[in-house]
Amino acid sequence: MNLFLRASLAAVAVVCLPVWSQAPAVSNYKPLETFAPLTLPESVNAYRSASGAPGPQHWQNRADYAIDAKIDTATKTLSASEVITYTNHSPDALDVLWLNMEQNTYRADSRSLAFAGGKRARSEGRSTDGDLLDVVELLGEGKGAKPAAAKFVVSDTRMRVELPTPLKTGGKIRLRVTYHYTVPGEWGGRTSWGKYKDGEVYDIAQWYPRLCVYDDLKGWNTEPYLANEFFLEYGDFTYSVTVPANFIVAGSGELVNSAEVLTKGELARLAEARKSDKTVMIRTAEEAAAASAQPTTSTKTWRFVMHNTRDVAFSASPVFVWDAARINLPAGKTALAQSVYPVEAVGQDAWSRSTEYMKDSVERFSARWFPYPYPNAINVAGPTEGMEYPGIVFDGPQERKDVTFFIAAHEIGHTWFPMIVGSNERTHAWMDEGFNTFIDIFESDDFNHGEYGPKRDGEYAPLKDQTPADQIQKVLADPNAPALMMRSDVVRNEYRHPVTYFKGAFGLVLLREQILGPERFDRAFRKYIADWAYKHPSPSDFFRTMESEGGEDLSYFWRGWYFENWQRDVAVTAVAYVDPAAPAKGVKVTVENRDKLVLPCILRVELEGGAHVDVQVPAETWMQNASHTFTVVTPAKAVRVVLDPEHKVPDSHRENDAMDVK
């Protein structure tokens, strides 16, 4: 029996005996500190509204790309030419363009090699020459206009291109860059090539000069590429990849010349997969082995198109086994889940279920949060492990069983954060990894009736007998742990998962389960996603949306959980019967807040016979005082009181959370 009482209970003085109490403790709690006014870092204006939605004059620049690339497998060189069409929607006239040049992170003199933690490149003394520029020129508009060499400066992983005349509001400019670089080996981290049983796999990402974001908050966002990921403009992409004729290319977007690069059998099976909820083999292990063994000097060019995306990536190899299945999306739409992997990854406990995982994840994320927007969702097993790009993710062929599922679901979950909701990962990685880890929780619970659930991300203390609230306490108690709002590059690698992923995700769990409740949270979170789809929200936009749509002033929570790394300690300090002669009339329970973090929780009064009464202890309990007495009416004699009996919220001293009614 659970008599859960949500009604507010009046505080009354404890006037009767007997009273059971704990020894007093020094309190670190100050209501005027926790509930002080909070000024969010980004201000409200015509571009970003007080409700957290884009404002009436919100603008965003655009970058469209046409890229032609080829891979020389003998020299491990990628050569390409791109034309970028950049549109200025800002109210400012721009006299320069800034571009990301991320292959320069592999240079021997790059800043990232001096960066202490979190870097994905495992160079160990190895390096490349980075992006080698052959042509950088501005293309004229209209007939007869000739290209003009551009004046530019390369600074580490950025390039500044000077414009001969400022690009005014509404103006467009075209920039051509022809370049080449050496693809790093497996040590490359996020882009690399590696050897497998039957041949090589090339995972190609961060492979073209990309426009930096120019926005209303910072102007040009030119953070160097150190460890954290991307912040890019949206646009349309057409790109081609020329590779040896026996290669399969899996790429972001839609393959638009399949008849030119696939066999008749592959085309037929691909058409079958588009109608099938079961995984269909497009290229079997035997066919992949035969293709890998076939010497070839000829090439094929694979052509792709992707709309309204911030990036594209691809993987190419002769060794790929390939399968696919239909994804069923809201409003009767469909997409295609695909997996490509070397023969050593074949197996039901390995990659042969990858497409099943991808299909289920995309369908459930789409139904719960926002429809998947891209034609394909591709999982690649290759040398680049655990990395996401629009429509395609890179994982490791050695993954097995639950790890294969967890990583597939997590990486394709990044479609929502940050591919659809384009937050700045280089400054606020928690809006990317934390949000995505949060939505993973539901997929782990739901897939095949919880086959791999529940998901637990508390690697800081991965003990199965601990709740996430107990695990996160290790983070909160660590004086060296950074706050979530700290710039991403400042977060040392040892804290990246505990803080950025785990604390970032558990903050949303607390917001949903303990503070707002699922009905209010889910609606607000969906609105945040829809409002900022294909746009660039700031942390303040998220905070304002959850407050406005959730119907709460949450400044106390933002301060304690995001801006600080505060701890929580709420104690039961006294218990007294309302009427000592009639214990069934209930008890008066005094609770005290002893630390800075405030969170709602449950106060449970356990009764003789095994029943209990639950009372909500809301955040407002602590707005003016550090101590409060609840009167709890009980239908039977009380035997024990306990705060947060199921350990849903963190607490630094569990030993003072309970008291027997003697």
XYZ file of C-alpha atoms in Angstrom:
662
model
C 0.000 0.000 0.000
C 1.430 3.384 -1.021
C -0.405 6.448 0.250
C 1.522 9.055 -1.786
C 0.599 12.501 -0.602
C 1.405 15.445 -2.856
C -0.598 18.027 -0.942
C 1.371 20.702 0.894
C 1.629 20.039 4.601
C 1.735 22.861 7.102
C 4.798 23.166 9.314
C 4.069 22.912 13.009
C 6.235 23.118 16.094
C 7.198 19.930 17.885
C 5.518 20.397 21.232
C 5.036 16.915 22.616
C 7.282 14.145 23.804
C 8.827 11.735 23.210
C 11.133 13.177 20.519
C 13.923 11.206 18.882
C 16.671 13.334 17.339
C 20.164 13.278 15.893
C 23.104 15.293 17.111
C 23.302 18.702 15.409
C 25.725 19.098 12.493
C 27.308 22.134 10.922
C 25.221 23.296 7.962
C 26.761 24.662 4.776
C 23.390 25.748 3.417
C 22.457 29.397 2.844
C 19.053 29.977 1.203
C 20.057 33.395 -0.120
C 22.972 31.794 -1.972
C 21.129 28.880 -3.566
C 18.045 30.932 -4.472
C 19.847 34.145 -5.450
C 18.848 35.690 -8.805
C 20.615 33.945 -11.682
C 21.697 35.937 -14.718
C 22.042 33.602 -17.689
C 25.115 34.161 -19.863
C 23.286 34.898 -23.132
C 20.860 37.794 -23.072
C 17.317 38.001 -24.435
C 16.961 40.035 -27.634
C 15.239 40.025 -31.010
C 17.274 36.969 -32.039
C 16.639 34.815 -28.941
C 13.411 35.159 -26.990
C 12.704 35.045 -23.262
C 10.771 31.808 -23.803
C 13.912 30.080 -25.081
C 12.678 29.942 -28.681
C 14.359 31.682 -31.634
C 13.353 35.330 -31.675
C 11.369 37.134 -34.399
C 14.584 38.370 -36.066
C 16.573 35.173 -35.641
C 19.038 34.637 -38.470
C 21.546 32.010 -39.470
C 24.138 31.917 -42.212
C 24.331 29.069 -44.706
C 27.102 27.064 -46.348
C 26.457 24.781 -49.361
C 29.171 22.458 -50.641
C 30.039 20.725 -53.907
C 33.020 18.393 -53.394
C 34.835 15.956 -55.668
C 37.336 13.666 -53.942
C 39.471 10.647 -54.724
C 41.546 8.276 -52.630
C 44.951 6.993 -53.736
C 45.265 3.762 -51.774
C 48.951 3.373 -52.666
C 49.993 6.647 -51.033
C 47.053 6.900 -48.606
C 46.277 10.333 -50.021
C 42.909 12.045 -50.318
C 42.756 14.734 -53.020
C 39.728 16.953 -53.448
C 38.300 20.129 -54.846
C 35.381 21.886 -53.195
C 33.240 24.870 -54.063
C 31.560 26.501 -51.068
C 28.621 28.827 -51.591
C 28.323 30.957 -48.477
C 25.235 33.084 -47.795
C 25.321 35.906 -45.287
C 21.970 36.293 -43.512
C 23.475 38.261 -40.636
C 22.905 42.014 -40.241
C 26.690 42.488 -40.478
C 28.895 43.022 -43.511
C 31.621 40.363 -43.416
C 35.108 41.211 -44.599
C 36.596 37.743 -43.986
C 35.581 34.089 -43.932
C 36.916 31.674 -41.324
C 37.195 27.957 -42.133
C 38.039 24.874 -40.086
C 41.153 23.018 -41.317
C 41.032 20.036 -39.007
C 43.532 17.786 -40.777
C 46.130 20.218 -39.439
C 45.594 18.675 -36.023
C 47.883 15.870 -37.238
C 50.782 18.194 -38.010
C 53.859 17.874 -35.826
C 53.516 21.529 -34.792
C 49.780 21.526 -34.062
C 48.338 22.939 -30.878
C 46.498 19.703 -30.183
C 49.766 17.807 -29.686
C 50.461 20.082 -26.725
C 46.938 19.574 -25.391
C 46.994 17.398 -22.293
C 43.743 15.484 -22.208
C 40.817 14.253 -24.229
C 42.492 14.207 -27.610
C 41.371 11.380 -29.854
C 44.463 11.277 -32.063
C 46.878 8.674 -30.668
C 49.906 10.032 -32.507
C 52.781 8.815 -30.323
C 55.266 10.706 -32.442
C 53.481 10.131 -35.759
C 52.223 13.039 -37.831
C 51.150 14.144 -41.289
C 51.616 17.392 -43.182
C 47.951 18.243 -42.636
C 45.927 20.005 -45.323
C 48.131 20.962 -48.276
C 46.423 23.715 -50.245
C 46.780 23.761 -54.020
C 44.239 26.473 -54.893
C 42.266 28.960 -52.805
C 40.272 31.300 -55.008
C 37.090 33.328 -55.107
C 34.752 32.581 -57.981
C 33.069 35.483 -59.703
C 29.362 35.707 -60.402
C 27.925 35.885 -63.875
C 29.199 34.982 -67.353
C 32.796 35.645 -68.133
C 33.750 36.257 -64.508
C 37.191 34.864 -63.803
C 38.368 33.264 -60.566
C 40.629 35.419 -58.429
C 43.279 34.105 -56.078
C 42.230 34.682 -52.477
C 44.438 36.125 -49.803
C 44.436 33.770 -46.848
C 46.226 32.883 -43.618
C 46.299 29.429 -42.036
C 46.552 29.375 -38.246
C 46.711 25.868 -36.819
C 43.294 24.294 -37.554
C 41.713 27.501 -38.925
C 42.043 29.461 -42.152
C 41.065 33.111 -42.627
C 40.170 34.173 -46.161
C 40.070 37.913 -46.827
C 37.289 39.256 -49.052
C 38.064 42.037 -51.563
C 34.759 43.720 -50.705
C 32.586 43.075 -47.637
C 29.843 40.490 -48.041
C 26.657 42.380 -47.233
C 23.442 41.089 -45.705
C 21.743 38.727 -48.160
C 24.893 38.403 -50.263
C 26.476 35.196 -51.509
C 30.058 34.334 -52.305
C 31.683 31.244 -53.802
C 35.041 29.945 -52.660
C 37.004 27.147 -54.361
C 39.591 25.183 -52.392
C 41.677 22.439 -54.001
C 43.761 20.454 -51.559
C 45.191 17.081 -50.570
C 46.357 15.343 -47.418
C 47.702 12.053 -46.118
C 45.050 10.016 -44.323
C 46.389 9.136 -40.854
C 46.558 5.506 -39.779
C 44.523 4.031 -36.948
C 46.149 6.554 -34.629
C 44.103 9.270 -36.333
C 41.233 8.846 -33.887
C 38.298 10.388 -35.735
C 39.514 9.818 -39.293
C 41.844 7.007 -40.244
C 42.575 3.910 -42.284
C 43.258 0.413 -40.984
C 44.070 -3.118 -42.107
C 41.730 -6.072 -41.739
C 41.769 -9.729 -42.743
C 40.843 -9.133 -46.378
C 42.002 -5.564 -46.934
C 41.828 -1.962 -45.819
C 39.043 0.284 -44.516
C 39.129 4.081 -44.932
C 37.001 6.107 -42.496
C 37.013 9.631 -43.904
C 35.780 12.493 -41.748
C 36.765 16.107 -41.108
C 38.062 15.822 -44.654
C 37.279 19.184 -46.277
C 37.740 22.822 -45.212
C 34.471 23.753 -43.481
C 32.992 27.160 -42.707
C 33.092 28.228 -39.089
C 29.828 29.456 -37.613
C 29.176 33.197 -37.577
C 26.400 33.911 -35.073
C 24.751 36.575 -32.934
C 26.559 35.479 -29.764
C 30.249 35.515 -30.690
C 30.552 36.549 -34.315
C 33.031 34.058 -35.786
C 33.341 30.904 -33.680
C 36.965 29.985 -34.265
C 37.855 27.653 -31.405
C 40.796 25.494 -32.524
C 40.261 21.776 -32.942
C 41.751 20.209 -29.809
C 39.599 17.386 -28.503
C 35.974 18.398 -28.690
C 33.974 18.106 -31.783
C 32.177 20.461 -34.122
C 30.168 23.600 -34.652
C 29.153 24.026 -38.273
C 26.676 25.809 -40.523
C 23.821 23.978 -42.248
C 23.476 23.612 -45.993
C 23.137 21.192 -48.911
C 25.940 18.883 -50.038
C 26.689 17.203 -53.322
C 29.870 15.165 -53.216
C 31.609 12.424 -55.125
C 34.221 9.875 -54.080
C 36.451 8.077 -56.605
C 37.928 4.816 -55.335
C 39.150 1.474 -56.745
C 36.367 -0.341 -58.578
C 36.056 -3.174 -56.020
C 35.337 -0.765 -53.151
C 32.017 -0.156 -51.436
C 31.448 3.440 -50.287
C 29.035 4.126 -47.432
C 28.365 7.852 -47.180
C 26.170 10.470 -45.555
C 23.043 11.231 -47.538
C 21.584 9.502 -50.600
C 23.609 7.532 -53.149
C 22.311 8.990 -56.418
C 24.154 6.846 -58.997
C 23.619 3.377 -57.566
C 23.073 1.872 -61.027
C 26.609 2.927 -61.992
C 28.421 1.466 -58.987
C 26.389 -1.550 -57.815
C 25.828 -4.933 -59.399
C 22.354 -5.974 -60.512
C 22.173 -8.346 -57.569
C 23.098 -5.615 -55.095
C 20.533 -3.266 -56.630
C 17.801 -5.888 -56.332
C 18.633 -6.685 -52.700
C 18.805 -3.001 -51.850
C 15.312 -2.546 -53.286
C 14.146 -5.523 -51.211
C 15.661 -4.044 -48.034
C 13.723 -0.812 -48.528
C 10.524 -2.826 -48.050
C 11.724 -5.195 -45.322
C 11.577 -4.937 -41.539
C 14.024 -7.844 -41.397
C 17.692 -7.402 -42.222
C 18.514 -8.155 -45.871
C 22.059 -9.027 -47.014
C 23.183 -6.682 -49.783
C 26.734 -8.025 -50.027
C 27.537 -11.332 -48.329
C 30.791 -12.312 -46.648
C 31.629 -14.528 -49.629
C 31.008 -11.719 -52.091
C 33.082 -9.318 -50.011
C 35.968 -11.786 -49.890
C 35.802 -12.258 -53.665
C 35.789 -8.511 -54.267
C 38.752 -7.989 -51.952
C 40.751 -10.673 -53.744
C 40.044 -9.204 -57.174
C 42.956 -7.081 -58.427
C 41.839 -3.899 -60.103
C 43.378 -0.823 -61.644
C 40.056 0.746 -62.615
C 38.000 3.111 -60.481
C 34.384 3.985 -59.770
C 32.942 7.295 -58.701
C 30.220 7.226 -56.053
C 27.938 10.281 -55.937
C 25.939 11.440 -52.921
C 23.498 14.233 -52.078
C 22.484 15.365 -48.600
C 20.181 18.260 -47.759
C 20.016 20.502 -44.704
C 22.987 19.011 -42.921
C 25.982 20.451 -41.139
C 28.487 17.843 -42.331
C 29.088 14.690 -44.373
C 31.459 11.746 -43.917
C 32.050 8.407 -45.641
C 33.819 5.070 -45.372
C 35.306 3.088 -48.262
C 36.610 -0.467 -48.451
C 36.654 -3.626 -50.571
C 36.122 -5.811 -47.454
C 32.661 -4.644 -46.449
C 29.870 -7.087 -45.771
C 26.725 -4.997 -46.260
C 23.164 -5.411 -44.957
C 20.121 -3.168 -44.591
C 16.498 -2.908 -43.434
C 13.643 -0.411 -43.630
C 13.181 2.216 -40.925
C 9.550 3.145 -40.248
C 9.174 6.821 -39.388
C 6.235 9.009 -38.264
C 3.683 10.144 -40.862
C 4.298 7.062 -43.002
C 7.832 8.042 -44.016
C 10.704 5.596 -44.249
C 14.491 5.539 -44.262
C 17.085 2.782 -44.562
C 19.200 1.341 -41.740
C 22.486 -0.042 -43.055
C 25.624 -1.664 -41.674
C 28.974 -2.321 -43.349
C 31.670 -4.365 -41.626
C 34.632 -6.663 -42.339
C 34.140 -10.424 -42.325
C 35.733 -10.839 -38.890
C 32.836 -8.849 -37.423
C 30.166 -11.246 -38.773
C 28.089 -12.988 -36.096
C 24.820 -12.718 -34.208
C 26.692 -11.707 -31.070
C 28.572 -9.086 -33.086
C 27.761 -6.975 -36.143
C 25.136 -9.150 -37.820
C 22.571 -7.492 -35.512
C 23.889 -3.953 -36.055
C 21.174 -3.006 -38.543
C 18.518 -4.312 -36.147
C 19.944 -2.008 -33.459
C 20.098 0.975 -35.803
C 16.555 0.459 -37.064
C 15.065 0.152 -33.588
C 16.976 3.139 -32.215
C 16.012 5.478 -35.048
C 12.368 4.407 -34.924
C 12.069 4.931 -31.178
C 14.029 8.209 -31.070
C 11.845 9.473 -33.914
C 8.589 8.517 -32.205
C 9.608 9.886 -28.812
C 11.463 13.105 -29.683
C 11.664 14.255 -33.331
C 11.441 12.476 -36.711
C 14.699 11.259 -38.234
C 15.366 13.576 -41.206
C 17.884 11.693 -43.360
C 17.422 8.948 -45.989
C 19.935 6.538 -44.434
C 21.325 5.612 -41.021
C 24.614 3.754 -41.528
C 26.821 1.977 -38.980
C 30.426 1.370 -40.089
C 32.867 -1.071 -38.475
C 36.356 0.242 -39.055
C 39.429 1.830 -37.497
C 37.609 4.956 -36.279
C 35.707 3.904 -33.178
C 32.793 5.602 -31.441
C 32.278 8.647 -33.644
C 29.209 10.211 -35.192
C 28.446 12.224 -38.311
C 25.136 13.056 -40.003
C 23.566 9.857 -41.293
C 26.652 7.741 -40.605
C 28.529 6.560 -37.504
C 31.893 4.844 -37.038
C 32.325 2.014 -34.519
C 34.784 -0.802 -33.861
C 34.558 -4.271 -35.488
C 35.717 -5.901 -32.251
C 32.518 -4.882 -30.439
C 30.298 -7.695 -29.228
C 26.855 -8.233 -27.696
C 25.632 -5.383 -25.478
C 28.583 -3.151 -26.401
C 27.619 -3.357 -30.069
C 24.098 -2.282 -29.146
C 25.038 0.470 -26.714
C 27.509 2.139 -29.051
C 25.262 1.836 -32.120
C 22.323 3.375 -30.243
C 24.455 6.102 -28.706
C 26.222 7.130 -31.893
C 23.105 7.239 -34.063
C 21.417 9.098 -31.188
C 23.810 11.930 -31.960
C 21.616 12.584 -34.997
C 19.368 14.482 -32.573
C 22.206 16.081 -30.600
C 24.061 17.797 -32.257
C 23.202 17.010 -35.908
C 19.575 18.212 -35.726
C 19.922 20.499 -32.701
C 23.211 22.146 -33.651
C 24.710 23.194 -30.320
C 28.361 24.174 -30.019
C 30.216 21.028 -28.966
C 33.500 22.870 -28.704
C 32.249 24.996 -25.841
C 29.298 23.048 -24.374
C 29.861 19.328 -24.952
C 27.239 18.465 -22.301
C 24.544 19.725 -24.691
C 25.774 17.060 -27.109
C 27.023 14.066 -25.108
C 24.881 14.626 -22.036
C 21.623 15.061 -23.940
C 22.369 12.091 -26.159
C 23.290 9.865 -23.206
C 19.940 10.840 -21.679
C 17.878 9.706 -24.667
C 19.923 6.468 -24.754
C 18.337 5.482 -21.440
C 14.924 5.003 -23.046
C 16.313 3.003 -25.965
C 18.116 0.629 -23.597
C 14.926 0.109 -21.613
C 12.761 -0.415 -24.690
C 14.849 -2.461 -27.128
C 13.582 -6.047 -27.312
C 11.807 -5.709 -23.947
C 14.932 -4.520 -22.183
C 17.393 -7.070 -23.589
C 20.294 -4.733 -22.823
C 18.696 -2.550 -20.169
C 18.989 -0.722 -17.985
C 21.646 1.607 -19.323
C 24.164 2.706 -16.722
C 26.667 5.450 -17.471
C 28.221 5.908 -14.067
C 31.719 4.857 -15.035
C 32.984 6.964 -12.164
C 31.749 4.160 -9.895
C 30.310 1.374 -12.072
C 28.797 -0.723 -9.280
C 25.621 -2.585 -10.154
C 24.239 -2.262 -6.625
C 24.400 1.532 -6.772
C 21.746 3.753 -8.263
C 22.831 6.512 -10.677
C 22.236 8.992 -7.844
C 24.747 7.137 -5.679
C 27.238 6.945 -8.520
C 27.021 10.648 -9.361
C 27.775 11.466 -5.735
C 31.407 10.542 -6.413
C 31.515 13.320 -9.014
C 29.844 15.876 -6.777
C 32.218 15.090 -3.922
C 35.329 15.500 -6.055
C 36.764 18.985 -5.451
C 38.631 18.844 -8.781
C 35.581 17.963 -10.889
C 34.694 20.822 -13.263
C 31.257 22.373 -13.550
C 29.170 21.443 -16.582
C 29.257 25.034 -17.849
C 33.041 24.971 -18.038
C 34.362 25.261 -21.607
C 34.608 21.738 -23.029
C 38.322 21.879 -23.817
C 39.099 22.658 -20.170
C 37.525 19.400 -18.946
C 40.342 16.902 -18.412
C 39.956 13.479 -19.974
C 39.456 11.765 -16.604
C 36.328 13.883 -16.080
C 34.990 13.834 -19.628
C 32.707 10.853 -19.158
C 31.739 11.382 -15.497
C 30.893 15.045 -16.001
C 30.090 15.692 -19.673
C 28.230 12.428 -20.343
C 27.009 11.141 -16.988
C 26.318 14.320 -15.042
C 24.971 15.959 -18.197
C 22.507 13.086 -18.682
C 21.581 12.642 -15.041
C 20.704 16.325 -14.817
C 17.930 15.666 -17.349
C 16.852 12.567 -15.420
C 16.493 14.665 -12.273
C 14.649 17.358 -14.192
C 12.242 14.831 -15.700
C 11.687 12.417 -12.834
C 12.079 14.559 -9.707
C 11.478 18.212 -10.594
C 9.055 18.642 -13.526
C 7.632 15.167 -13.987
C 7.475 13.313 -17.333
C 4.431 15.132 -18.747
C 5.850 18.620 -18.336
C 9.421 17.664 -19.139
C 8.675 15.684 -22.297
C 6.587 18.436 -23.833
C 9.194 21.087 -23.023
C 12.091 18.984 -24.290
C 10.302 18.161 -27.536
C 9.573 21.836 -28.066
C 13.227 22.679 -27.470
C 14.235 20.153 -30.145
C 11.609 21.370 -32.627
C 12.368 25.058 -32.025
C 16.105 24.623 -32.500
C 16.142 21.955 -35.208
C 18.863 22.937 -37.727
C 19.724 25.980 -35.618
C 22.307 26.869 -32.968
C 20.916 27.059 -29.408
C 22.918 28.297 -26.451
C 22.718 26.901 -22.903
C 20.537 29.885 -21.974
C 18.062 28.966 -24.730
C 17.744 25.502 -23.229
C 17.376 26.806 -19.673
C 14.710 29.330 -20.707
C 12.738 26.767 -22.716
C 12.572 24.308 -19.836
C 11.461 27.053 -17.444
C 8.905 28.630 -19.759
C 7.418 25.378 -21.044
C 7.918 23.456 -17.796
C 6.253 26.141 -15.697
C 8.962 26.461 -13.033
C 11.662 28.857 -11.903
C 14.618 26.470 -12.072
C 17.405 28.933 -11.354
C 18.331 27.084 -8.153
C 18.856 23.875 -10.164
C 20.777 25.509 -13.006
C 23.100 27.149 -10.465
C 23.776 24.053 -8.362
C 23.973 21.434 -11.123
C 25.314 23.286 -14.167
C 27.151 26.405 -12.996
C 28.548 24.773 -9.835
C 29.430 21.257 -8.739
C 27.529 21.490 -5.464
C 26.601 18.634 -3.150
C 23.320 17.845 -1.425
C 22.876 16.712 2.187
C 19.383 16.592 3.698
C 19.005 14.922 7.083
C 16.208 13.697 9.334
C 16.949 15.443 12.632
C 13.910 14.641 14.800
C 10.744 12.544 14.933
C 7.854 13.007 17.392
C 4.387 11.507 17.668
C 1.527 13.948 17.138
C -0.125 12.285 20.160
C 2.096 9.960 22.191
C -0.996 8.257 23.561
C -2.263 7.489 20.043
C 0.709 6.771 17.727
C -1.576 5.999 14.767
C -2.436 9.705 14.539
C 0.882 10.277 12.839
C 4.256 11.854 13.350
C 6.050 15.151 13.079
C 9.306 14.838 11.155
C 11.977 17.534 11.157
C 14.332 17.613 8.206
C 17.346 19.841 7.730
C 19.230 20.959 4.623
C 22.978 20.976 5.293
C 24.542 21.674 1.907
C 24.125 23.942 -1.109
C 22.465 21.755 -3.766
C 18.675 21.715 -3.558
C 16.574 18.945 -5.100
C 13.039 17.750 -4.368
C 12.788 14.322 -2.774
C 10.436 11.918 -1.045
C 10.010 11.642 2.721
C 8.708 8.159 3.509
C 7.057 7.127 6.765
C 7.117 3.346 7.119
C 4.219 1.774 9.053
C 3.600 -1.366 11.041
C 2.477 -4.109 8.700
C 4.696 -2.994 5.806
C 2.692 -0.101 4.328
C 4.079 3.420 4.015
C 3.088 7.017 3.419
C 5.118 9.204 1.056
C 5.304 12.987 1.333
C 6.913 15.274 -1.244
C 9.687 17.552 0.045
C 9.681 20.267 -2.664
C 12.451 22.717 -3.442
C 10.362 25.484 -1.873
C 10.944 23.828 1.515
C 14.380 25.439 1.544
C 13.654 28.882 0.098
C 13.785 30.662 3.458
C 14.982 28.148 6.023
C 17.422 25.304 6.471
C 15.030 23.289 8.660
C 11.385 22.287 8.319
C 8.924 20.093 10.219
C 6.324 18.011 8.365
C 3.198 16.589 9.996
C 2.403 13.252 8.395
C -0.967 11.635 9.153
C -0.700 7.851 9.157
C -3.394 5.129 9.222
C -1.194 2.916 11.406
C 1.681 3.189 13.836
C 4.876 4.633 12.314
C 8.081 2.640 12.790
C 10.644 4.478 10.661
C 11.110 7.610 8.549
C 13.548 7.863 5.633
C 14.422 10.485 3.039
C 14.753 9.439 -0.605
C 14.196 5.738 0.173
C 14.892 4.601 -3.403
C 18.032 6.755 -3.797
C 16.655 8.805 -6.676
C 18.665 11.936 -5.833
C 22.284 12.259 -4.695
C 23.081 12.739 -1.016
C 26.514 13.054 0.555
C 25.534 11.480 3.909
C 23.036 8.666 3.563
C 23.571 7.726 7.207
C 21.514 10.722 8.372
C 18.640 10.123 5.968
C 16.655 7.809 8.252
C 15.485 7.500 11.855
C 13.542 4.827 13.700
C 10.407 5.786 15.583
C 11.225 4.030 18.849
